[in-house]
Coordinates of C-alpha atoms (C1' of nucleotides) in Angstrom, one line a residue:
Chain A
X1 CA -5.6 13.8 -29.5
X2 CA -3.3 16.3 -28.6
X3 CA -0.9 16.3 -25.7
X4 CA 2.7 17.5 -24.5
X5 CA 3.1 14.6 -22.0
X6 CA 6.7 13.2 -22.2
X7 CA 7.5 9.7 -20.7
X8 CA 10.9 8.1 -20.2
X9 CA 10.9 4.8 -22.2
X10 CA 13.0 2.2 -20.7
X11 CA 13.2 0.5 -24.0
X12 CA 14.4 3.5 -26.1
X13 CA 16.0 4.9 -22.9
X14 CA 15.0 8.4 -23.5
X15 CA 11.8 10.6 -23.2
X16 CA 9.3 10.2 -25.7
X17 CA 6.2 12.1 -26.5
X18 CA 3.2 10.0 -25.6
X19 CA 1.1 9.3 -28.2
X20 CA -1.9 6.8 -27.7
X21 CA -2.4 4.1 -30.4
X22 CA -6.2 4.3 -30.3
X23 CA -7.0 8.0 -28.6
X24 CA -9.0 8.5 -26.8
X25 CA -8.4 5.1 -25.2
X26 CA -5.0 4.2 -23.3
X27 CA -4.1 1.1 -22.3
X28 CA -1.9 0.3 -19.7
X29 CA -0.6 -2.7 -17.8
X30 CA 1.0 -3.1 -14.4
X31 CA 2.8 -5.7 -12.9
X32 CA 1.1 -6.1 -9.5
X33 CA 2.2 -7.9 -6.3
X34 CA 2.6 -11.8 -5.8
X35 CA 0.5 -12.0 -2.8
X36 CA 1.9 -14.2 -0.2
X37 CA 2.7 -11.8 2.7
X38 CA 1.8 -8.2 3.7
X39 CA 2.5 -5.3 1.2
X40 CA 5.3 -3.1 2.4
X41 CA 6.4 0.1 1.5
X42 CA 8.1 -0.5 -1.8
X43 CA 5.0 -2.1 -3.2
X44 CA 3.7 1.7 -2.6
X45 CA 6.0 3.1 -4.9
X46 CA 4.3 1.3 -8.3
X47 CA 1.2 1.8 -6.9
X48 CA 1.2 5.6 -6.5
X49 CA 3.4 6.0 -9.7
X50 CA 1.1 4.2 -11.8
X51 CA -2.0 5.5 -10.1
X52 CA -0.4 9.0 -10.7
X53 CA 0.0 8.3 -14.2
X54 CA -3.5 6.8 -15.0
X55 CA -5.0 10.3 -13.2
X56 CA -2.9 12.4 -15.2
X57 CA -3.9 10.6 -18.6
X58 CA -7.5 10.6 -17.6
X59 CA -7.2 14.3 -16.7
X60 CA -5.9 15.0 -20.4
X61 CA -8.8 13.4 -21.5
X62 CA -7.9 9.9 -22.2
X63 CA -10.3 6.9 -21.3
X64 CA -7.8 4.5 -19.3
X65 CA -7.7 0.9 -19.2
X66 CA -5.9 0.3 -16.4
X67 CA -5.0 -3.4 -15.9
X68 CA -3.1 -4.8 -12.9
X69 CA -2.7 -8.3 -12.4
X70 CA -2.3 -10.5 -8.9
X71 CA 0.2 -13.0 -9.0
X72 CA -1.2 -16.2 -7.4
X73 CA 0.8 -18.9 -8.8
X74 CA 3.8 -19.7 -10.7
X75 CA 6.0 -17.6 -8.8
X76 CA 9.0 -19.9 -7.6
X77 CA 11.2 -19.2 -4.4
X78 CA 14.3 -19.3 -6.6
X79 CA 14.4 -19.2 -10.1
X80 CA 16.6 -21.4 -12.4
X81 CA 12.8 -22.6 -12.6
X82 CA 13.1 -25.0 -9.4
X83 CA 12.2 -24.5 -6.1
X84 CA 8.9 -24.1 -4.2
X85 CA 5.8 -21.9 -5.1
X86 CA 5.9 -18.9 -2.9
X87 CA 2.5 -19.1 -2.2
X88 CA 2.4 -23.0 -1.8
X89 CA 5.4 -22.3 0.8
X90 CA 3.0 -19.9 2.7
X91 CA 0.2 -22.0 2.6
X92 CA 2.4 -24.9 4.2
X93 CA 3.8 -22.8 6.3
X94 CA 0.5 -21.4 7.6
X95 CA -1.3 -24.4 7.7
X96 CA -3.8 -22.8 4.8
X97 CA -4.9 -23.4 1.6
X98 CA -3.1 -21.5 -1.1
X99 CA -6.2 -20.1 -2.1
X100 CA -6.5 -18.5 1.4
X101 CA -3.4 -17.1 1.3
X102 CA -4.0 -15.3 -1.8
X103 CA -7.2 -13.9 -0.5
X104 CA -6.1 -12.9 2.9
X105 CA -2.9 -11.1 1.5
X106 CA -4.9 -10.0 -1.8
X107 CA -7.5 -8.5 1.0
X108 CA -4.4 -6.6 2.8
X109 CA -3.4 -5.2 -0.5
X110 CA -6.3 -3.8 -1.4
X111 CA -7.1 -2.0 1.9
X112 CA -3.8 -0.9 1.8
X113 CA -4.2 0.4 -1.6
X114 CA -7.6 2.3 -0.8
X115 CA -5.8 3.9 2.3
X116 CA -3.3 5.2 0.1
X117 CA -6.1 6.7 -2.3
X118 CA -4.9 4.8 -5.5
X119 CA -7.8 4.3 -8.0
X120 CA -8.8 0.5 -8.6
X121 CA -7.8 -0.7 -11.7
X122 CA -10.3 -1.3 -14.6
X123 CA -9.3 -5.2 -14.4
X124 CA -7.4 -6.8 -11.9
X125 CA -6.8 -10.3 -13.5
X126 CA -5.7 -13.5 -11.6
X127 CA -2.9 -15.9 -13.1
X128 CA -5.1 -18.9 -12.0
X129 CA -8.1 -17.5 -13.7
X130 CA -6.4 -17.6 -16.9
X131 CA -4.6 -20.9 -17.2
X132 CA -6.4 -21.9 -20.3
X133 CA -5.3 -18.6 -21.9
X134 CA -1.9 -19.1 -20.7
X135 CA -1.9 -22.6 -22.5
X136 CA -3.2 -21.0 -25.6
X137 CA -0.3 -18.9 -25.9
X138 CA 2.1 -21.5 -25.2
X139 CA 0.7 -23.4 -28.0
X140 CA 1.5 -20.3 -30.4
X141 CA 4.9 -20.0 -29.4
X142 CA 5.3 -23.8 -29.7
X143 CA 3.7 -23.5 -33.2
X144 CA 6.0 -20.7 -33.8
X145 CA 9.1 -22.8 -33.0
X146 CA 10.0 -20.8 -30.2
X147 CA 9.6 -23.1 -27.4
X148 CA 10.3 -26.8 -26.5
X149 CA 8.6 -29.5 -24.6
X150 CA 10.8 -32.0 -22.3
X151 CA 9.5 -34.5 -19.8
X152 CA 5.7 -32.6 -19.6
X153 CA 7.5 -29.2 -18.9
X154 CA 7.8 -26.1 -21.7
X155 CA 10.8 -23.8 -22.2
X156 CA 11.2 -20.8 -23.8
X157 CA 14.2 -21.1 -26.5
X158 CA 16.2 -18.0 -26.0
X159 CA 19.0 -19.1 -27.9
X160 CA 16.6 -19.7 -31.1
X161 CA 14.7 -16.5 -30.5
X162 CA 17.6 -14.6 -30.4
X163 CA 18.3 -15.6 -34.1
X164 CA 15.3 -13.6 -35.2
X165 CA 14.7 -11.2 -32.6
X166 CA 16.8 -9.3 -30.4
X167 CA 16.7 -10.9 -26.6
X168 CA 18.0 -8.0 -24.0
X169 CA 16.8 -5.2 -25.8
X170 CA 15.2 -4.1 -22.9
X171 CA 17.7 -4.8 -20.1
X172 CA 20.6 -3.8 -22.2
X173 CA 21.9 -7.5 -22.0
X174 CA 23.5 -9.6 -24.6
X175 CA 23.2 -13.1 -24.7
X176 CA 26.9 -13.9 -25.3
X177 CA 27.6 -11.9 -22.0
X178 CA 25.1 -13.5 -20.1
X179 CA 26.7 -16.9 -21.0
X180 CA 29.9 -16.1 -20.1
X181 CA 28.5 -14.8 -16.4
X182 CA 26.8 -18.0 -16.1
X183 CA 25.8 -19.3 -12.7
X184 CA 25.2 -22.9 -11.1
X185 CA 23.6 -24.8 -13.4
X186 CA 22.4 -27.3 -11.0
X187 CA 18.7 -28.4 -11.6
X188 CA 18.5 -27.6 -15.3
X189 CA 19.3 -30.4 -17.1
X190 CA 16.0 -29.9 -18.7
X191 CA 16.9 -26.6 -20.4
X192 CA 18.8 -26.9 -23.7
X193 CA 20.3 -23.3 -22.1
X194 CA 20.4 -22.0 -19.0
X195 CA 18.8 -18.8 -20.3
X196 CA 15.6 -20.7 -21.5
X197 CA 12.8 -19.9 -18.9
X198 CA 9.7 -22.1 -18.1
X199 CA 6.4 -21.4 -19.8
X200 CA 4.7 -24.5 -18.2
X201 CA 6.6 -26.7 -15.5
X202 CA 5.1 -30.3 -14.8
X203 CA 4.1 -30.5 -11.1
X204 CA 6.0 -32.8 -8.8
X205 CA 4.0 -35.0 -6.8
X206 CA 2.2 -33.4 -3.8
X207 CA 2.7 -30.1 -5.6
X208 CA -0.6 -28.2 -4.5
X209 CA -1.5 -25.7 -7.3
X210 CA -1.8 -27.7 -10.9
X211 CA -4.0 -27.8 -13.7
X212 CA -4.1 -30.4 -16.6
X213 CA -2.6 -29.6 -19.9
X214 CA -1.5 -31.1 -23.4
X215 CA 2.1 -31.3 -21.6
X216 CA 1.5 -32.6 -18.0
X217 CA -0.1 -31.8 -14.9
X218 CA 1.5 -28.6 -14.0
X219 CA 1.6 -24.8 -13.6
X220 CA 2.3 -21.9 -15.6
X221 CA 5.9 -20.1 -15.5
X222 CA 5.8 -16.8 -13.7
X223 CA 6.5 -14.5 -16.9
X224 CA 3.8 -15.8 -19.2
X225 CA 0.8 -14.7 -17.1
X226 CA 1.6 -11.0 -17.8
X227 CA 2.4 -11.4 -21.7
X228 CA -1.0 -13.6 -21.8
X229 CA -3.1 -11.2 -19.7
X230 CA -2.1 -8.0 -21.0
X231 CA -2.8 -9.2 -24.6
X232 CA -6.4 -10.6 -23.6
X233 CA -7.4 -7.2 -22.0
X234 CA -5.3 -4.6 -23.9
X235 CA -4.9 -6.2 -27.3
X236 CA -1.7 -7.4 -29.1
X237 CA -0.5 -4.0 -29.1
X238 CA -1.1 -1.5 -26.2
X239 CA 0.3 1.6 -24.9
X240 CA 2.0 1.4 -21.7
X241 CA 3.8 -1.4 -19.5
X242 CA 4.6 -0.4 -16.0
X243 CA 6.7 -2.0 -13.0
X244 CA 9.5 -1.8 -10.9
X245 CA 12.8 -1.6 -12.2
X246 CA 13.9 -4.9 -10.5
X247 CA 11.4 -6.4 -12.9
X248 CA 13.0 -5.1 -15.9
X249 CA 15.3 -8.4 -16.3
X250 CA 14.3 -11.2 -16.7
X251 CA 10.7 -10.4 -16.2
X252 CA 9.8 -8.0 -18.7
X253 CA 12.6 -9.2 -21.1
X254 CA 11.0 -12.4 -20.9
X255 CA 7.7 -10.9 -21.5
X256 CA 8.8 -9.1 -24.7
X257 CA 10.3 -12.5 -26.1
X258 CA 7.1 -14.4 -25.3
X259 CA 5.0 -12.0 -27.0
X260 CA 7.2 -11.5 -30.0
X261 CA 7.6 -15.5 -30.2
X262 CA 4.0 -15.9 -30.0
X263 CA 2.3 -13.1 -32.4
X264 CA 5.5 -12.1 -34.3
X265 CA 5.6 -8.3 -33.1
X266 CA 6.3 -6.2 -29.8
X267 CA 3.1 -5.6 -27.8
X268 CA 4.3 -2.8 -25.7
X269 CA 5.0 1.0 -27.0
X270 CA 6.3 2.6 -23.9
X271 CA 8.0 0.6 -21.2
X272 CA 7.8 2.7 -17.9
X273 CA 9.9 1.7 -14.7
X274 CA 9.7 3.1 -11.2
X275 CA 12.8 3.2 -9.1
X276 CA 13.2 1.3 -5.6
X277 CA 13.1 2.4 -2.2
X278 CA 15.8 1.9 -0.1
X279 CA 16.3 1.4 3.7
X280 CA 19.7 1.8 5.0
X281 CA 20.9 2.4 1.4
X282 CA 19.8 -1.1 0.4
X283 CA 16.7 -2.0 -1.5
X284 CA 13.5 -2.7 0.5
X285 CA 12.1 -6.4 -0.5
X286 CA 10.7 -9.2 1.3
X287 CA 13.0 -11.3 0.4
X288 CA 16.0 -9.3 2.1
X289 CA 14.2 -9.0 5.2
X290 CA 14.6 -5.3 5.6
X291 CA 11.0 -4.1 5.1
X292 CA 8.3 -2.3 6.8
X293 CA 4.6 -3.2 5.9
X294 CA 2.1 -0.3 5.1
X295 CA 0.3 -1.7 8.1
X296 CA 3.3 -1.1 10.4
X297 CA 4.0 2.4 9.1
X298 CA 0.5 3.6 9.5
X299 CA 0.4 2.3 13.0
X300 CA 4.1 3.0 13.8
X301 CA 4.3 -0.5 15.1
X302 CA 8.0 -1.3 14.2
X303 CA 11.4 -1.0 15.7
X304 CA 12.6 1.5 13.1
X305 CA 9.9 3.8 13.4
X306 CA 9.7 6.8 15.8
X307 CA 6.2 7.5 15.2
X308 CA 3.2 6.3 12.9
X309 CA 2.8 8.1 9.6
X310 CA -0.6 8.4 7.7
X311 CA -1.4 7.1 4.4
X312 CA -1.3 10.8 3.0
X313 CA 1.9 11.3 4.5
X314 CA 3.4 8.1 2.5
X315 CA 1.8 8.9 -0.4
X316 CA 3.3 12.8 -0.1
X317 CA 6.6 11.3 0.7
X318 CA 6.8 9.1 -2.6
X319 CA 5.8 12.0 -4.7
X320 CA 8.3 14.5 -3.4
X321 CA 10.8 12.4 -5.5
X322 CA 10.7 11.9 -9.0
X323 CA 9.2 8.3 -9.9
X324 CA 12.8 7.0 -11.6
X325 CA 15.0 8.0 -8.5
X326 CA 15.8 6.0 -5.6
X327 CA 14.8 6.9 -2.4
X328 CA 15.8 6.3 1.0
X329 CA 13.8 5.8 3.9
X330 CA 14.0 7.7 7.0
X331 CA 12.2 9.0 9.9
X332 CA 13.6 12.5 9.2
X333 CA 12.4 12.5 5.7
X334 CA 9.0 11.2 6.6
X335 CA 8.5 13.9 9.4
X336 CA 9.3 16.4 6.8
X337 CA 6.9 15.1 4.5
X338 CA 4.1 15.4 7.2
X339 CA 4.8 18.8 8.1
X340 CA 4.7 19.8 4.3
X341 CA 1.5 17.9 3.4
X342 CA -0.2 19.8 6.2
X343 CA 1.1 23.1 5.3
X344 CA -0.5 22.3 1.8
X345 CA -3.6 21.2 3.0
X346 CA -4.1 24.1 5.5
X347 CA -3.6 26.2 2.4
X348 CA -6.1 24.7 0.6
X349 CA -8.7 25.2 3.5
X350 CA -7.8 28.6 3.2
X351 CA -8.7 29.1 -0.4
X352 CA -12.7 28.8 0.8
X353 CA -12.2 32.0 3.1
X354 CA -10.3 34.1 1.1
X355 CA -11.7 37.3 -0.1
X356 CA -11.3 38.7 -3.8
X357 CA -10.0 42.0 -4.8
X358 CA -10.7 44.0 -8.0
X359 CA -7.1 43.6 -9.1
X360 CA -4.6 40.4 -9.0
X361 CA -1.3 40.9 -7.8
X362 CA -0.4 37.5 -8.4
X363 CA -0.2 35.6 -11.8
X364 CA -2.1 32.6 -11.4
X365 CA -2.4 32.0 -15.2
X366 CA 1.4 31.5 -15.3
X367 CA 1.4 29.2 -12.2
X368 CA -1.0 26.7 -13.7
X369 CA 1.0 26.8 -16.8
X370 CA 4.2 25.9 -14.8
X371 CA 2.2 23.0 -13.1
X372 CA 1.2 21.4 -16.4
X373 CA 5.0 21.8 -17.6
X374 CA 6.2 19.8 -14.7
X375 CA 3.6 17.1 -15.2
X376 CA 4.1 16.8 -18.7
X377 CA 8.1 16.4 -18.3
X378 CA 7.9 12.8 -17.6
X379 CA 5.7 13.3 -14.3
X380 CA 8.0 15.6 -12.4
X381 CA 6.1 15.5 -9.1
X382 CA 8.9 17.3 -7.1
X383 CA 8.6 20.2 -9.3
X384 CA 4.7 20.2 -9.6
X385 CA 4.7 20.3 -5.7
X386 CA 7.3 23.2 -6.0
X387 CA 5.0 24.9 -7.9
X388 CA 2.3 24.3 -5.7
X389 CA 4.2 25.6 -2.6
X390 CA 4.4 28.8 -4.7
X391 CA 0.7 28.8 -5.0
X392 CA 0.5 28.0 -1.2
X393 CA 2.6 31.4 -0.4
X394 CA 0.0 33.0 -2.4
X395 CA -2.9 31.8 -0.6
X396 CA -1.4 32.8 3.0
X397 CA -0.2 36.1 1.4
X398 CA -3.4 37.3 0.3
X399 CA -4.9 35.8 3.8
X400 CA -2.4 38.2 5.2
X401 CA -3.4 40.8 3.0
X402 CA 0.0 41.4 1.2
X403 CA -1.0 40.3 -1.8
X404 CA -4.5 40.3 -3.5
X405 CA -6.3 38.2 -6.1
X406 CA -9.4 38.9 -8.3
X407 CA -12.6 37.0 -8.5
X408 CA -11.6 35.2 -11.6
X409 CA -8.0 34.5 -10.2
X410 CA -9.4 32.9 -7.0
X411 CA -11.3 30.7 -8.9
X412 CA -8.4 29.6 -10.9
X413 CA -6.4 29.1 -8.0
X414 CA -8.9 27.1 -6.6
X415 CA -9.1 25.1 -9.7
X416 CA -5.5 24.6 -9.5
X417 CA -5.3 23.0 -6.3
X418 CA -8.3 20.9 -6.7
X419 CA -7.2 19.6 -9.9
X420 CA -3.4 19.2 -9.1
X421 CA -3.6 18.3 -5.2
X422 CA -6.8 15.8 -5.4
X423 CA -7.4 14.8 -9.0
X424 CA -4.0 14.6 -10.1
X425 CA -1.4 13.6 -7.2
X426 CA -4.5 11.8 -5.7
X427 CA -4.1 13.3 -2.0
X428 CA -7.0 14.2 0.2
X429 CA -7.6 15.6 3.3
X430 CA -7.5 13.4 6.0
X431 CA -8.7 15.8 9.0
X432 CA -11.9 15.9 6.9
X433 CA -14.8 14.4 9.1
X434 CA -18.0 13.6 8.0
X435 CA -19.6 15.3 11.1
X436 CA -21.9 17.8 11.3
X437 CA -19.3 21.0 11.0
X438 CA -22.0 23.5 11.8
X439 CA -22.1 22.4 15.2
X440 CA -18.4 22.2 15.7
X441 CA -18.5 26.0 14.1
X442 CA -21.3 27.3 16.5
X443 CA -19.5 25.6 19.6
X444 CA -16.1 26.8 18.7
X445 CA -17.2 30.2 18.1
X446 CA -19.1 30.4 21.5
X447 CA -15.9 29.7 23.1
X448 CA -13.2 31.8 21.0
X449 CA -15.8 34.5 22.1
X450 CA -15.3 33.6 25.7
X451 CA -11.8 33.3 25.6
X452 CA -11.9 37.0 23.7
X453 CA -14.0 38.2 26.8
X454 CA -11.3 37.2 28.8
X455 CA -8.5 38.7 26.9
X456 CA -10.3 42.0 26.7
X457 CA -10.4 41.9 30.5
X458 CA -6.6 41.2 30.5
X459 CA -7.6 37.9 32.1
X460 CA -4.8 36.0 30.4
X461 CA -5.1 33.2 33.0
X462 CA -8.6 32.5 31.7
X463 CA -7.7 32.9 27.9
X464 CA -4.6 30.8 28.2
X465 CA -6.3 28.0 29.9
X466 CA -8.9 28.0 27.2
X467 CA -6.0 27.8 24.6
X468 CA -4.1 25.3 26.3
X469 CA -7.4 23.3 27.0
X470 CA -8.2 22.9 23.6
X471 CA -4.9 22.4 22.6
X472 CA -4.9 19.0 24.7
X473 CA -8.1 18.4 23.1
X474 CA -6.5 18.4 19.6
X475 CA -7.7 21.9 18.6
X476 CA -5.2 24.6 18.0
X477 CA -6.3 28.2 18.0
X478 CA -4.7 30.7 15.9
X479 CA -4.9 34.5 16.6
X480 CA -5.1 36.8 13.5
X481 CA -5.5 40.6 13.3
X482 CA -9.0 40.0 12.3
X483 CA -10.1 37.1 14.4
X484 CA -9.3 33.6 15.4
X485 CA -8.7 30.4 13.3
X486 CA -8.7 27.2 14.6
X487 CA -7.9 23.9 13.3
X488 CA -8.2 20.1 14.5
X489 CA -5.4 18.0 14.5
Chain B
rG1 C1' 33.4 -9.9 -12.8
rG2 C1' 29.5 -7.9 -16.6
rU3 C1' 25.6 -4.4 -17.6
rC4 C1' 23.3 -0.1 -15.9
rG5 C1' 22.2 4.3 -12.8
rG6 C1' 23.8 7.6 -8.6
rU7 C1' 27.0 11.0 -5.2
rU8 C1' 23.5 18.3 -4.8
rU9 C1' 23.7 23.3 1.0
rG10 C1' 22.0 20.2 8.2
rC11 C1' 18.0 16.6 6.4
rC12 C1' 15.1 15.3 1.9
rG13 C1' 14.9 16.5 -2.8
rA14 C1' 14.5 19.1 -8.4
rG15 C1' 17.6 21.1 -12.0
rC16 C1' 21.0 18.5 -16.4
rG17 C1' 25.4 25.0 -20.3
rG18 C1' 24.0 31.1 -18.3
rU19 C1' 18.3 32.9 -14.6
rU20 C1' 15.7 32.0 -6.4
rA21 C1' 13.9 25.0 -7.2
rG22 C1' 10.6 23.2 -3.3
rG23 C1' 9.7 21.0 1.4
rC24 C1' 11.8 20.1 6.5
rA25 C1' 15.3 21.9 10.2
rC26 C1' 18.1 26.7 11.9
rU27 C1' 18.8 32.3 12.3
rG28 C1' 16.7 37.2 12.3
rG29 C1' 12.5 40.4 11.7
rU30 C1' 6.9 41.5 11.2
rC31 C1' 2.6 40.6 13.5
rU32 C1' 1.0 39.0 19.0
rG33 C1' -0.1 40.7 25.9
rC34 C1' 2.5 35.7 25.4
rA35 C1' 2.6 31.4 21.9
rA36 C1' 1.3 29.5 17.3
rA37 C1' 0.4 30.1 12.3
rA38 C1' 1.6 33.1 8.3
rC39 C1' 4.5 36.6 5.9
rC40 C1' 9.7 38.8 5.1
rA41 C1' 15.0 38.2 5.2
rG42 C1' 19.5 35.1 5.8
rG43 C1' 23.2 30.3 4.3
rU44 C1' 24.9 30.4 -1.9
rA45 C1' 25.6 23.8 -2.3
rC46 C1' 26.5 20.6 -6.6
rA47 C1' 32.0 13.6 -4.5
rG48 C1' 37.5 14.8 -6.1
rC49 C1' 40.8 15.4 -9.8
rG50 C1' 41.6 17.5 -15.3
rG51 C1' 39.3 19.0 -20.0
rU52 C1' 35.7 21.7 -23.6
rU53 C1' 33.4 26.3 -23.3
rC54 C1' 33.0 33.1 -23.0
rG55 C1' 30.2 30.6 -19.0
rA56 C1' 29.3 23.6 -16.2
rA57 C1' 26.5 21.0 -10.5
rU58 C1' 24.6 20.3 -15.8
rC59 C1' 29.0 18.1 -21.7
rC60 C1' 33.6 14.8 -22.0
rG61 C1' 37.7 11.8 -19.5
rC62 C1' 39.8 9.7 -15.0
rU63 C1' 39.5 8.4 -9.6
rA64 C1' 36.7 7.4 -5.2
rC65 C1' 32.6 5.9 -3.0
rC66 C1' 27.2 4.0 -2.9
rG67 C1' 23.2 1.3 -5.3
rA68 C1' 20.2 -2.1 -8.9
rC69 C1' 20.3 -6.0 -12.2
rC70 C1' 22.7 -10.6 -13.9
rU71 C1' 18.4 -15.9 -8.6
rC72 C1' 12.7 -14.5 -6.5
rC73 C1' 11.7 -9.3 -5.6
rA74 C1' 7.7 -3.3 -6.6

RNA sequence: GGUCGGUUUGCCGAGCGGUUAGGCACUGGUCUGCAAAACCAGGUACAGCGGUUCGAAUCCGCUACCGACCUCCA
């Protein structure tokens, strides 16, 4: 399969032409959330970034298997592989079963993802559903000699691994340097090296989520689930692994090590990482407590928010920056996105009303080419939007009569917007209603007719009253040379 | 302290060796009874200092500031 899609691979630290291992199939694994509290703005970034990638690959003709996990066990409060499980802690605080916590926040996450118009993953595996597979994975690593058991817990032997493989190749870390920057070693007595990480942890008495295993009644380490589940659903080698940049080390580095230790080869061909969303210049994170949840953004219910922002405004905001750039939250930026999105959507609505001419004064084919060029260049959505706004100007100019477009050109123009805005960027018109537009059209025609009569009679008091009252009702009139357009907010 | 990345016009944000990015805001104009929308025009920015080059926001060096990772984090 031929394509010109170039993606930045975190592993090689350069842009590479995307070549699927088994075209037309494309396999993509993305690290999903740990479901112990509401999803925030930061979670929207990878969700939208990899939704975009999935949509674009699909558009290019790939049959994409998109796997995104739900972490529902094994994620400890503070690593060093000590501390309380995040979900168990929440369960204790809210007096719920751990699985109730998981269900509650998973439901919210799914609802938010639907609101953001992200496509559902092909498979959404959960760590607790793959305890057996994780144990089998550990057995392989043990068999190959890259792990050891101590007191019922199993740890990955980073030092031994690094003799045969390069631990740190993804994150650019060197083991020697890691060792000189040693932190507190408290509670790490069981590990041979502080860089070893848990594959299986023996549960302490009273621990809520635990399963029997050959080593102890316990639970799997966090890094293990992704290696296990990606292998199970995408195979020992697959195309793309995505996630936030903050997961690059240690999480993804450990995944590479686990897979290599178990299977003798690296699993992932392209590592893709999205950058962070900051707030007041600092990363938005649950652990920092500086987050705004998606529900708060949608409702405006947060001290830092001037107003509510719709899901599509959030989506547009995120797409206006390149996925590898960090972006800072601000009301001004969000408001600008809201306006820009509206301008884009208004133009798309207009395309249905445009009249074709014998000749085109605009070059729609060139525009389409530029749209593809932008997407092929490592998903350059700001560049794509820039092209689309050029198209917006075309549409408005044709509507104003200062440019013309042929029937064929008009069809191409419509298809460009349908393809790139709806199918690939995943934006949708939020003003769209399922009501019968026919009735609304008829009513509006009558009202506009009455206003026109008043205007013809120079009765501007009446005509303005009609316009103002409509405005109050959320309907904006736009007088044109050749008639009146209207728009519902 | 180590590793990596960033600093672009009022704001957001592309570009990464030579050509108008784009959006928002602002100013002027066209249109309009007025308004809104739309269109046209306007601002010539790239942290600082050096260097390479015919030519640098774009490459190299230094300095300053900011951030991410090195604990869990999307």
